[in-house]
């Protein structure tokens, strides 16, 4: 069969990455978004977010002539054989459920123009059952009716590794309702599959579930080790060593077992909440009730980090200068959505501390959302005259800070290592009071 022409609907983080990578891999790709400004930036070669390696690939894709952008769903419908839906599913205001407005709107807008056989592929993270609902919607709205099929291809990319995860993912999951849909998906991922990437073909509901099940598992692993950190704190044991010892068991493994401030970002926190909300609707809320505990353990990390800073500040942070190193929800990202770092920094500010933040990539985003905080020019600048330094995002440049150089600029050499990123012996040798949750 012929090589399909692809459209990617929604050019946010996921969509832009997918569109760019697919064009680089040789497909004709049309990126679609309702936001003209976003389209204009991408078309002029600018990636509107921080992602290592992506700007270079965008330049390459544009140069090849295989990547174009539009705001027209009609143009998309006429152009594409396989349409990837990559719009966001944020947490609903005032609820834990996922907001399906963008998915429903984009699928409807596309379907209205589908006059020939085509495959619509959902990539967004959605409540299980969405694909079945959208199948009915598409068949009803599309002039081509039953000729249009729906499939689900969940996305597992990590921010900071988006290119690598798209070009050579651990696995592909194809949720399909027919052999034709599977063949079209195999054709749409041919260069990826050619590298030996395993593919798991499932039904639609299973494919939707794989995504939330994976993110729930990852969140559980992180909260598990952070729960152990709480126990370590009460016993004087060292969670860092505990995690390393557990990791030797290949059944457990060391990845996503790093204790610290816990998880944030635009995915893990909202996905576990949406999963609980959906499970409740399905009458199986009890089956994933443990995720409430996972969320609770995760939230407590932020509160405990504030407590530890307060302890080092002598019992009260009011009027104290605190240097907050990090704002992004994780290193190699400028994303501050549900960032534990900024949660801690703004709580300290609310408690009366004078907080100065520095982050290598997320400064603009942080200033926009938290104008009440102060911002430094560098880690050392933020630490000037600080009573307590708190490391909140484990950027490599923070790991490489010379403790003696930082000791020379602070008011008092006290540090809370919220990410277990520093060597306690090295910092203590340089005269610092070093503290980390779950470590003696
Ligand atoms: C996560 C998943 O890892 C991806 O597979 C998934 O595709 C994505 O969500 C999504 O649903 O779109 P991401 O949010 O980019 O990716 O970030 P992660 O690398 O998973 O980190 C999430 C959070 O967990 C960060 O705040 C990180 O600091 C924290 N974390 C991670 C820990 O606290 N400990 C660890 O051991 C690992």
Short mmCIF file of C-alpha atoms and ligand atoms in Angstrom, two decimals:
data_model
loop_
_atom_site.label_atom_id
_atom_site.label_comp_id
_atom_site.label_asym_id
_atom_site.label_seq_id
_atom_site.Cartn_x
_atom_site.Cartn_y
_atom_site.Cartn_z
CA UNK A 1 0.00 0.00 0.00
CA UNK A 2 1.02 3.60 -0.51
CA UNK A 3 2.83 5.70 2.06
CA UNK A 4 0.18 7.68 3.94
CA UNK A 5 0.17 11.45 4.14
CA UNK A 6 -0.11 12.51 7.77
CA UNK A 7 -1.82 15.34 9.56
CA UNK A 8 -1.09 16.17 13.18
CA UNK A 9 -3.90 18.04 14.87
CA UNK A 10 -2.79 20.08 17.85
CA UNK A 11 0.77 21.43 17.67
CA UNK A 12 1.51 21.68 21.37
CA UNK A 13 4.25 19.69 22.99
CA UNK A 14 3.18 16.28 21.76
CA UNK A 15 1.85 17.33 18.35
CA UNK A 16 4.73 19.56 17.35
CA UNK A 17 7.23 16.86 18.28
CA UNK A 18 5.30 14.17 16.40
CA UNK A 19 4.84 16.34 13.28
CA UNK A 20 8.49 17.37 13.14
CA UNK A 21 9.86 13.86 13.73
CA UNK A 22 7.53 12.25 11.18
CA UNK A 23 8.56 14.80 8.52
CA UNK A 24 12.22 14.13 9.30
CA UNK A 25 11.53 10.40 8.93
CA UNK A 26 10.29 11.06 5.38
CA UNK A 27 6.52 11.57 5.59
CA UNK A 28 4.55 14.44 4.07
CA UNK A 29 3.09 16.11 7.18
CA UNK A 30 0.56 18.87 7.72
CA UNK A 31 0.44 20.35 11.24
CA UNK A 32 -2.94 21.78 12.23
CA UNK A 33 -3.80 24.13 15.07
CA UNK A 34 -6.53 26.67 15.85
CA UNK A 35 -3.85 29.00 17.24
CA UNK A 36 -2.58 31.05 14.28
CA UNK A 37 0.29 32.54 16.32
CA UNK A 38 1.59 29.08 17.25
CA UNK A 39 1.39 27.94 13.63
CA UNK A 40 3.25 31.06 12.48
CA UNK A 41 6.06 30.49 14.96
CA UNK A 42 6.48 26.86 13.96
CA UNK A 43 6.31 27.68 10.24
CA UNK A 44 9.06 30.26 10.73
CA UNK A 45 11.28 27.64 12.37
CA UNK A 46 10.71 28.49 16.03
CA UNK A 47 9.82 25.75 18.55
CA UNK A 48 7.54 27.51 21.09
CA UNK A 49 8.82 25.44 24.05
CA UNK A 50 12.13 24.11 25.36
CA UNK A 51 13.06 20.68 24.03
CA UNK A 52 16.67 19.65 23.37
CA UNK A 53 17.31 18.75 19.72
CA UNK A 54 13.90 19.76 18.41
CA UNK A 55 14.76 23.20 16.91
CA UNK A 56 17.44 21.58 14.72
CA UNK A 57 14.97 18.95 13.52
CA UNK A 58 12.31 21.58 12.80
CA UNK A 59 14.79 23.43 10.59
CA UNK A 60 15.57 20.19 8.79
CA UNK A 61 11.89 19.29 8.33
CA UNK A 62 11.00 22.74 6.97
CA UNK A 63 13.96 22.67 4.62
CA UNK A 64 12.85 19.29 3.24
CA UNK A 65 9.52 20.85 2.23
CA UNK A 66 7.71 17.90 3.79
CA UNK A 67 6.35 19.82 6.80
CA UNK A 68 3.70 22.53 6.47
CA UNK A 69 1.18 24.08 8.83
CA UNK A 70 -2.41 25.27 8.58
CA UNK A 71 -5.39 26.33 10.66
CA UNK A 72 -7.83 24.83 8.14
CA UNK A 73 -9.50 21.51 9.01
CA UNK A 74 -10.82 21.32 5.47
CA UNK A 75 -7.28 21.47 4.10
CA UNK A 76 -6.25 18.82 6.64
CA UNK A 77 -9.10 16.50 5.64
CA UNK A 78 -8.29 16.87 1.95
CA UNK A 79 -4.55 16.33 2.48
CA UNK A 80 -4.29 13.51 4.98
CA UNK A 81 -4.74 9.74 4.93
CA UNK A 82 -3.90 9.28 8.61
CA UNK A 83 -4.86 12.04 11.07
CA UNK A 84 -3.20 12.13 14.50
CA UNK A 85 -5.18 13.85 17.26
CA UNK A 86 -2.65 15.41 19.65
CA UNK A 87 -4.64 18.05 21.53
CA UNK A 88 -4.51 18.45 25.30
CA UNK A 89 -6.78 16.87 27.92
CA UNK A 90 -6.19 19.09 30.95
CA UNK A 91 -7.74 18.56 34.37
CA UNK A 92 -11.29 19.93 34.42
CA UNK A 93 -11.82 23.05 36.52
CA UNK A 94 -13.22 22.07 39.90
CA UNK A 95 -13.01 18.35 39.20
CA UNK A 96 -10.47 15.57 38.84
CA UNK A 97 -11.81 14.39 35.49
CA UNK A 98 -10.15 15.09 32.14
CA UNK A 99 -11.52 17.96 30.08
CA UNK A 100 -12.41 16.52 26.68
CA UNK A 101 -13.41 19.82 25.05
CA UNK A 102 -10.38 20.04 22.75
CA UNK A 103 -10.45 16.41 21.67
CA UNK A 104 -14.16 16.51 20.87
CA UNK A 105 -13.90 19.86 19.07
CA UNK A 106 -10.95 18.88 16.88
CA UNK A 107 -12.33 15.45 15.98
CA UNK A 108 -15.70 17.02 15.07
CA UNK A 109 -14.09 19.81 13.03
CA UNK A 110 -11.99 17.30 11.09
CA UNK A 111 -14.76 14.72 10.60
CA UNK A 112 -17.08 17.28 9.02
CA UNK A 113 -14.67 17.46 6.04
CA UNK A 114 -13.74 13.79 5.66
CA UNK A 115 -15.12 12.83 2.26
CA UNK A 116 -12.92 9.78 1.60
CA UNK A 117 -11.47 6.77 3.39
CA UNK A 118 -9.20 7.90 6.24
CA UNK A 119 -7.90 6.84 9.63
CA UNK A 120 -8.26 9.12 12.65
CA UNK A 121 -5.73 8.19 15.35
CA UNK A 122 -6.06 9.43 18.90
CA UNK A 123 -2.81 10.09 20.75
CA UNK A 124 -4.08 12.27 23.59
CA UNK A 125 -4.39 10.77 27.09
CA UNK A 126 -8.10 10.14 27.55
CA UNK A 127 -10.58 8.37 29.83
CA UNK A 128 -11.05 4.78 28.71
CA UNK A 129 -14.12 4.56 26.47
CA UNK A 130 -13.35 7.76 24.58
CA UNK A 131 -12.29 5.98 21.39
CA UNK A 132 -15.59 4.09 21.22
CA UNK A 133 -17.50 7.33 21.71
CA UNK A 134 -15.41 9.14 19.08
CA UNK A 135 -15.87 6.28 16.60
CA UNK A 136 -19.62 6.86 16.68
CA UNK A 137 -19.14 10.63 16.43
CA UNK A 138 -16.83 10.41 13.42
CA UNK A 139 -19.05 8.01 11.52
CA UNK A 140 -22.03 10.25 12.17
CA UNK A 141 -20.33 13.54 11.17
CA UNK A 142 -18.09 12.45 8.29
CA UNK A 143 -19.56 12.63 4.79
CA UNK A 144 -17.57 9.45 4.11
CA UNK A 145 -19.42 7.75 7.01
CA UNK A 146 -18.24 4.20 7.69
CA UNK A 147 -15.24 4.70 5.41
CA UNK A 148 -13.61 6.63 8.24
CA UNK A 149 -12.11 4.56 11.05
CA UNK A 150 -10.72 5.41 14.43
CA UNK A 151 -7.63 3.97 16.13
CA UNK A 152 -5.72 4.68 19.34
CA UNK A 153 -1.96 5.09 19.56
CA UNK A 154 -1.03 6.31 23.06
CA UNK A 155 2.07 8.43 23.41
CA UNK A 156 4.72 7.72 26.02
CA UNK A 157 7.26 10.46 25.33
CA UNK A 158 9.03 12.20 28.17
CA UNK A 159 9.76 15.90 28.13
CA UNK A 160 13.47 16.43 27.67
CA UNK A 161 13.74 13.17 25.70
CA UNK A 162 10.88 13.81 23.28
CA UNK A 163 12.89 13.33 20.09
CA UNK A 164 14.54 10.12 21.25
CA UNK A 165 11.22 8.76 22.56
CA UNK A 166 9.48 9.53 19.25
CA UNK A 167 12.18 8.25 16.92
CA UNK A 168 12.93 5.12 18.93
CA UNK A 169 10.27 4.47 21.57
CA UNK A 170 10.38 1.49 23.96
CA UNK A 171 7.24 0.23 22.26
CA UNK A 172 4.33 1.27 20.07
CA UNK A 173 0.76 0.43 21.00
CA UNK A 174 -1.82 0.24 18.21
CA UNK A 175 -5.41 0.09 19.40
CA UNK A 176 -7.43 -0.86 16.33
CA UNK A 177 -10.85 -2.11 15.27
CA UNK A 178 -9.83 -3.63 11.91
CA UNK A 179 -6.94 -5.15 9.98
CA UNK A 180 -7.04 -2.14 7.65
CA UNK A 181 -6.46 0.26 10.55
CA UNK A 182 -3.51 -1.84 11.73
CA UNK A 183 -2.00 -1.85 8.24
CA UNK A 184 -2.37 1.97 8.00
CA UNK A 185 -0.72 2.46 11.39
CA UNK A 186 2.13 0.13 10.45
CA UNK A 187 2.61 2.21 7.28
CA UNK A 188 2.49 5.46 9.28
CA UNK A 189 5.26 4.18 11.58
CA UNK A 190 7.23 2.17 9.01
CA UNK A 191 10.63 3.85 9.62
CA UNK A 192 10.20 3.50 13.39
CA UNK A 193 9.19 -0.15 13.16
CA UNK A 194 12.10 -0.81 10.79
CA UNK A 195 14.46 -0.14 13.72
CA UNK A 196 13.02 -3.13 15.53
CA UNK A 197 10.73 -1.21 17.89
CA UNK A 198 8.20 -3.71 19.29
CA UNK A 199 4.52 -3.10 18.59
CA UNK A 200 1.60 -4.34 20.64
CA UNK A 201 -1.71 -4.47 18.79
CA UNK A 202 -4.77 -4.24 21.04
CA UNK A 203 -8.41 -3.23 20.99
CA UNK A 204 -9.29 0.43 21.45
CA UNK A 205 -10.09 0.36 25.17
CA UNK A 206 -6.89 -1.53 26.05
CA UNK A 207 -4.77 0.97 24.12
CA UNK A 208 -6.38 3.86 26.01
CA UNK A 209 -5.76 2.07 29.30
CA UNK A 210 -2.10 1.27 28.60
CA UNK A 211 -1.29 4.95 28.85
CA UNK A 212 -2.96 5.66 32.19
CA UNK A 213 -1.84 2.33 33.59
CA UNK A 214 1.78 3.15 32.70
CA UNK A 215 1.67 6.64 34.20
CA UNK A 216 -0.08 5.32 37.32
CA UNK A 217 2.62 2.68 37.73
CA UNK A 218 5.39 5.28 37.38
CA UNK A 219 3.69 7.58 39.89
CA UNK A 220 3.29 4.64 42.27
CA UNK A 221 6.97 3.76 42.02
CA UNK A 222 7.99 7.32 42.90
CA UNK A 223 5.54 7.61 45.79
CA UNK A 224 6.53 4.17 47.02
CA UNK A 225 10.14 5.19 47.55
CA UNK A 226 9.01 8.54 48.98
CA UNK A 227 6.81 6.65 51.46
CA UNK A 228 9.92 4.68 52.44
CA UNK A 229 11.68 8.05 52.88
CA UNK A 230 9.04 9.01 55.46
CA UNK A 231 9.77 5.81 57.36
CA UNK A 232 13.52 6.46 57.07
CA UNK A 233 13.02 9.93 58.53
CA UNK A 234 11.40 8.40 61.61
CA UNK A 235 14.12 5.79 62.08
CA UNK A 236 17.36 7.49 61.06
CA UNK A 237 17.75 5.14 58.09
CA UNK A 238 18.95 6.38 54.68
CA UNK A 239 16.42 6.14 51.84
CA UNK A 240 19.12 6.83 49.27
CA UNK A 241 20.97 3.67 50.22
CA UNK A 242 17.69 1.81 50.60
CA UNK A 243 16.69 2.69 47.01
CA UNK A 244 20.09 1.63 45.68
CA UNK A 245 19.85 -1.69 47.50
CA UNK A 246 16.32 -2.32 46.16
CA UNK A 247 17.40 -1.47 42.63
CA UNK A 248 19.76 -4.47 42.46
CA UNK A 249 16.67 -6.66 42.37
CA UNK A 250 16.01 -6.73 38.63
CA UNK A 251 12.32 -7.37 39.34
CA UNK A 252 12.18 -3.95 40.99
CA UNK A 253 14.76 -1.99 39.01
CA UNK A 254 16.23 1.39 39.83
CA UNK A 255 14.45 3.65 37.36
CA UNK A 256 11.78 5.94 38.77
CA UNK A 257 12.92 4.97 42.22
CA UNK A 258 14.66 8.25 42.98
CA UNK A 259 13.35 9.68 46.27
CA UNK A 260 12.92 13.40 46.78
CA UNK A 261 10.38 16.11 46.18
CA UNK A 262 8.14 13.85 44.11
CA UNK A 263 6.43 14.10 40.76
CA UNK A 264 4.85 17.05 39.01
CA UNK A 265 4.33 18.19 35.45
CA UNK A 266 1.44 18.19 33.05
CA UNK A 267 0.93 14.42 33.04
CA UNK A 268 1.50 12.22 36.07
CA UNK A 269 -0.53 14.22 38.65
CA UNK A 270 -3.49 14.89 36.37
CA UNK A 271 -3.48 11.44 34.81
CA UNK A 272 -3.77 9.57 38.11
CA UNK A 273 -6.62 11.87 39.20
CA UNK A 274 -8.46 11.48 35.89
CA UNK A 275 -7.99 7.71 36.12
CA UNK A 276 -9.58 7.67 39.58
CA UNK A 277 -12.47 9.81 38.34
CA UNK A 278 -13.06 7.52 35.35
CA UNK A 279 -12.81 4.37 37.47
CA UNK A 280 -15.46 5.82 39.82
CA UNK A 281 -17.76 6.42 36.84
CA UNK A 282 -17.23 2.83 35.76
CA UNK A 283 -18.07 1.55 39.24
CA UNK A 284 -14.55 0.26 39.90
CA UNK A 285 -13.22 3.19 41.91
CA UNK A 286 -12.05 0.80 44.63
CA UNK A 287 -9.65 -0.88 42.20
CA UNK A 288 -7.56 2.28 41.90
CA UNK A 289 -8.32 3.77 45.32
CA UNK A 290 -4.62 3.34 46.16
CA UNK A 291 -3.86 6.16 43.71
CA UNK A 292 -5.40 8.60 46.20
CA UNK A 293 -2.69 7.51 48.63
CA UNK A 294 -0.03 7.87 45.89
CA UNK A 295 -1.21 11.44 45.28
CA UNK A 296 -1.27 12.14 49.02
CA UNK A 297 2.28 10.85 49.60
CA UNK A 298 3.40 13.01 46.68
CA UNK A 299 1.76 16.16 48.05
CA UNK A 300 3.29 15.53 51.49
CA UNK A 301 6.78 15.71 49.98
CA UNK A 302 6.22 19.35 49.19
CA UNK A 303 4.97 20.13 52.69
CA UNK A 304 7.84 18.18 54.28
CA UNK A 305 10.38 20.07 52.19
CA UNK A 306 8.91 23.38 53.40
CA UNK A 307 9.12 22.02 56.98
CA UNK A 308 12.77 21.10 56.55
CA UNK A 309 13.65 24.55 55.20
CA UNK A 310 11.76 26.06 58.14
CA UNK A 311 13.72 23.89 60.57
CA UNK A 312 17.04 25.02 59.07
CA UNK A 313 15.84 28.63 59.19
CA UNK A 314 15.50 28.28 62.97
CA UNK A 315 11.82 27.41 63.20
CA UNK A 316 10.33 30.31 61.25
CA UNK A 317 11.01 31.48 57.71
CA UNK A 318 9.38 34.90 58.12
CA UNK A 319 11.86 37.55 57.00
CA UNK A 320 14.48 34.91 56.11
CA UNK A 321 16.22 34.86 52.72
CA UNK A 322 15.73 31.59 50.89
CA UNK A 323 17.48 30.68 47.62
CA UNK A 324 15.32 28.31 45.57
CA UNK A 325 17.36 26.46 42.96
CA UNK A 326 14.98 25.22 40.28
CA UNK A 327 11.51 26.07 39.02
CA UNK A 328 10.83 23.55 36.23
CA UNK A 329 9.02 20.33 37.20
CA UNK A 330 12.14 18.44 36.16
CA UNK A 331 15.52 19.19 34.59
CA UNK A 332 15.92 19.74 30.82
CA UNK A 333 12.49 21.32 30.65
CA UNK A 334 11.00 24.81 30.93
CA UNK A 335 7.65 23.33 31.95
CA UNK A 336 6.30 24.62 35.26
CA UNK A 337 2.91 22.90 35.20
CA UNK A 338 2.28 21.53 38.70
CA UNK A 339 5.99 22.02 39.40
CA UNK A 340 6.87 20.87 42.94
CA UNK A 341 9.71 23.43 42.91
CA UNK A 342 7.44 26.44 42.47
CA UNK A 343 4.90 25.01 44.87
CA UNK A 344 7.58 24.93 47.58
CA UNK A 345 8.96 28.36 46.64
CA UNK A 346 5.56 30.06 46.68
CA UNK A 347 4.57 28.38 49.97
CA UNK A 348 7.77 29.69 51.57
CA UNK A 349 6.92 33.13 50.20
CA UNK A 350 3.41 32.91 51.68
CA UNK A 351 4.99 32.07 55.02
CA UNK A 352 6.89 35.37 54.89
CA UNK A 353 10.25 34.27 53.45
CA UNK A 354 12.10 36.40 50.90
CA UNK A 355 12.50 33.82 48.16
CA UNK A 356 14.90 34.21 45.22
CA UNK A 357 14.51 31.65 42.45
CA UNK A 358 16.91 30.60 39.71
CA UNK A 359 16.27 28.05 36.96
CA UNK A 360 18.37 27.53 33.83
CA UNK A 361 15.35 27.31 31.46
CA UNK A 362 12.05 28.08 33.18
CA UNK A 363 12.64 31.67 34.35
CA UNK A 364 10.24 33.33 31.91
CA UNK A 365 7.44 30.89 32.65
CA UNK A 366 8.04 31.16 36.40
CA UNK A 367 8.03 34.98 36.36
CA UNK A 368 4.77 35.00 34.41
CA UNK A 369 2.95 32.75 36.89
CA UNK A 370 4.73 33.83 40.10
CA UNK A 371 5.51 37.54 39.80
CA UNK A 372 5.50 37.74 43.61
CA UNK A 373 8.83 35.86 43.84
CA UNK A 374 12.29 37.36 43.25
CA UNK A 375 14.57 35.97 40.57
CA UNK A 376 18.36 35.70 40.39
CA UNK A 377 20.68 35.79 37.40
CA UNK A 378 22.41 32.54 38.34
CA UNK A 379 22.49 29.99 41.14
CA UNK A 380 25.21 31.95 42.92
CA UNK A 381 23.33 35.21 42.45
CA UNK A 382 20.14 33.68 43.92
CA UNK A 383 22.16 32.36 46.87
CA UNK A 384 23.66 35.72 47.78
CA UNK A 385 23.00 36.43 51.48
CA UNK A 386 20.65 33.45 51.73
CA UNK A 387 19.91 31.98 55.13
CA UNK A 388 18.92 28.66 53.55
CA UNK A 389 19.48 27.27 50.04
CA UNK A 390 16.97 24.69 48.79
CA UNK A 391 17.61 22.59 45.69
CA UNK A 392 14.27 21.86 44.03
CA UNK A 393 15.06 20.71 40.46
CA UNK A 394 18.12 18.56 39.82
CA UNK A 395 19.68 20.40 36.87
CA UNK A 396 23.22 19.23 36.06
CA UNK A 397 24.55 22.74 36.63
CA UNK A 398 23.27 22.60 40.22
CA UNK A 399 24.92 19.23 40.76
CA UNK A 400 28.17 20.84 39.64
CA UNK A 401 28.01 23.81 42.02
CA UNK A 402 31.22 24.25 43.98
CA UNK A 403 30.05 24.15 47.63
CA UNK A 404 32.95 26.36 48.74
CA UNK A 405 32.11 29.04 46.17
CA UNK A 406 28.48 29.04 47.25
CA UNK A 407 29.42 29.06 50.94
CA UNK A 408 31.33 32.29 50.29
CA UNK A 409 28.20 34.19 49.18
CA UNK A 410 25.45 32.94 51.53
CA UNK A 411 24.58 34.35 54.95
CA UNK A 412 24.55 30.88 56.51
CA UNK A 413 25.71 27.65 54.82
CA UNK A 414 22.54 25.54 55.17
CA UNK A 415 21.15 23.52 52.30
CA UNK A 416 18.10 21.34 51.79
CA UNK A 417 18.70 18.95 48.91
CA UNK A 418 15.13 18.37 47.79
CA UNK A 419 16.20 16.06 44.96
CA UNK A 420 19.03 14.04 46.56
CA UNK A 421 21.23 15.47 43.82
CA UNK A 422 24.29 16.50 45.83
CA UNK A 423 27.02 14.58 47.62
CA UNK A 424 26.40 15.13 51.36
CA UNK A 425 30.03 14.39 52.29
CA UNK A 426 31.35 16.99 49.84
CA UNK A 427 28.95 19.69 51.05
CA UNK A 428 29.52 18.92 54.71
CA UNK A 429 33.28 19.02 54.17
CA UNK A 430 32.86 22.54 52.76
CA UNK A 431 31.17 23.61 56.00
CA UNK A 432 27.52 23.23 55.01
CA UNK A 433 24.71 21.93 57.11
CA UNK A 434 23.31 19.47 54.54
CA UNK A 435 19.81 18.02 54.92
CA UNK A 436 17.69 15.83 52.67
CA UNK A 437 14.37 14.13 53.39
CA UNK A 438 14.87 10.52 54.37
CA UNK A 439 18.62 10.85 54.91
CA UNK A 440 20.34 11.18 58.25
C1 LIG B 1 5.69 11.26 31.97
C2 LIG B 1 6.00 9.80 31.60
O1 LIG B 1 7.29 9.44 32.08
C3 LIG B 1 5.97 9.62 30.08
O2 LIG B 1 6.17 8.27 29.75
C4 LIG B 1 4.59 10.08 29.58
O3 LIG B 1 4.51 9.98 28.16
C5 LIG B 1 4.36 11.52 29.98
O4 LIG B 1 4.43 11.64 31.41
C6 LIG B 1 2.99 11.92 29.50
O5 LIG B 1 2.00 11.38 29.99
O6 LIG B 1 2.89 12.70 28.53
P1 LIG B 1 7.12 13.54 31.95
O7 LIG B 1 5.91 14.16 32.60
O8 LIG B 1 7.77 14.21 30.82
O9 LIG B 1 6.73 12.07 31.41
O10 LIG B 1 8.21 13.40 33.09
P2 LIG B 1 8.92 12.24 33.90
O11 LIG B 1 10.30 12.10 33.45
O12 LIG B 1 8.07 11.04 33.91
O13 LIG B 1 8.94 12.88 35.35
C7 LIG B 1 7.73 13.14 36.06
C8 LIG B 1 8.00 13.68 37.44
O14 LIG B 1 8.47 12.63 38.29
C9 LIG B 1 9.06 14.78 37.52
O15 LIG B 1 8.57 15.80 38.36
C10 LIG B 1 10.26 14.09 38.12
O16 LIG B 1 11.06 14.97 38.84
C11 LIG B 1 9.61 13.06 39.01
N1 LIG B 1 10.44 11.86 39.29
C12 LIG B 1 10.79 11.02 38.28
C13 LIG B 1 10.83 11.57 40.59
O17 LIG B 1 10.50 12.32 41.52
N2 LIG B 1 11.56 10.45 40.83
C14 LIG B 1 11.92 9.60 39.85
O18 LIG B 1 12.57 8.59 40.16
C15 LIG B 1 11.53 9.89 38.55
#
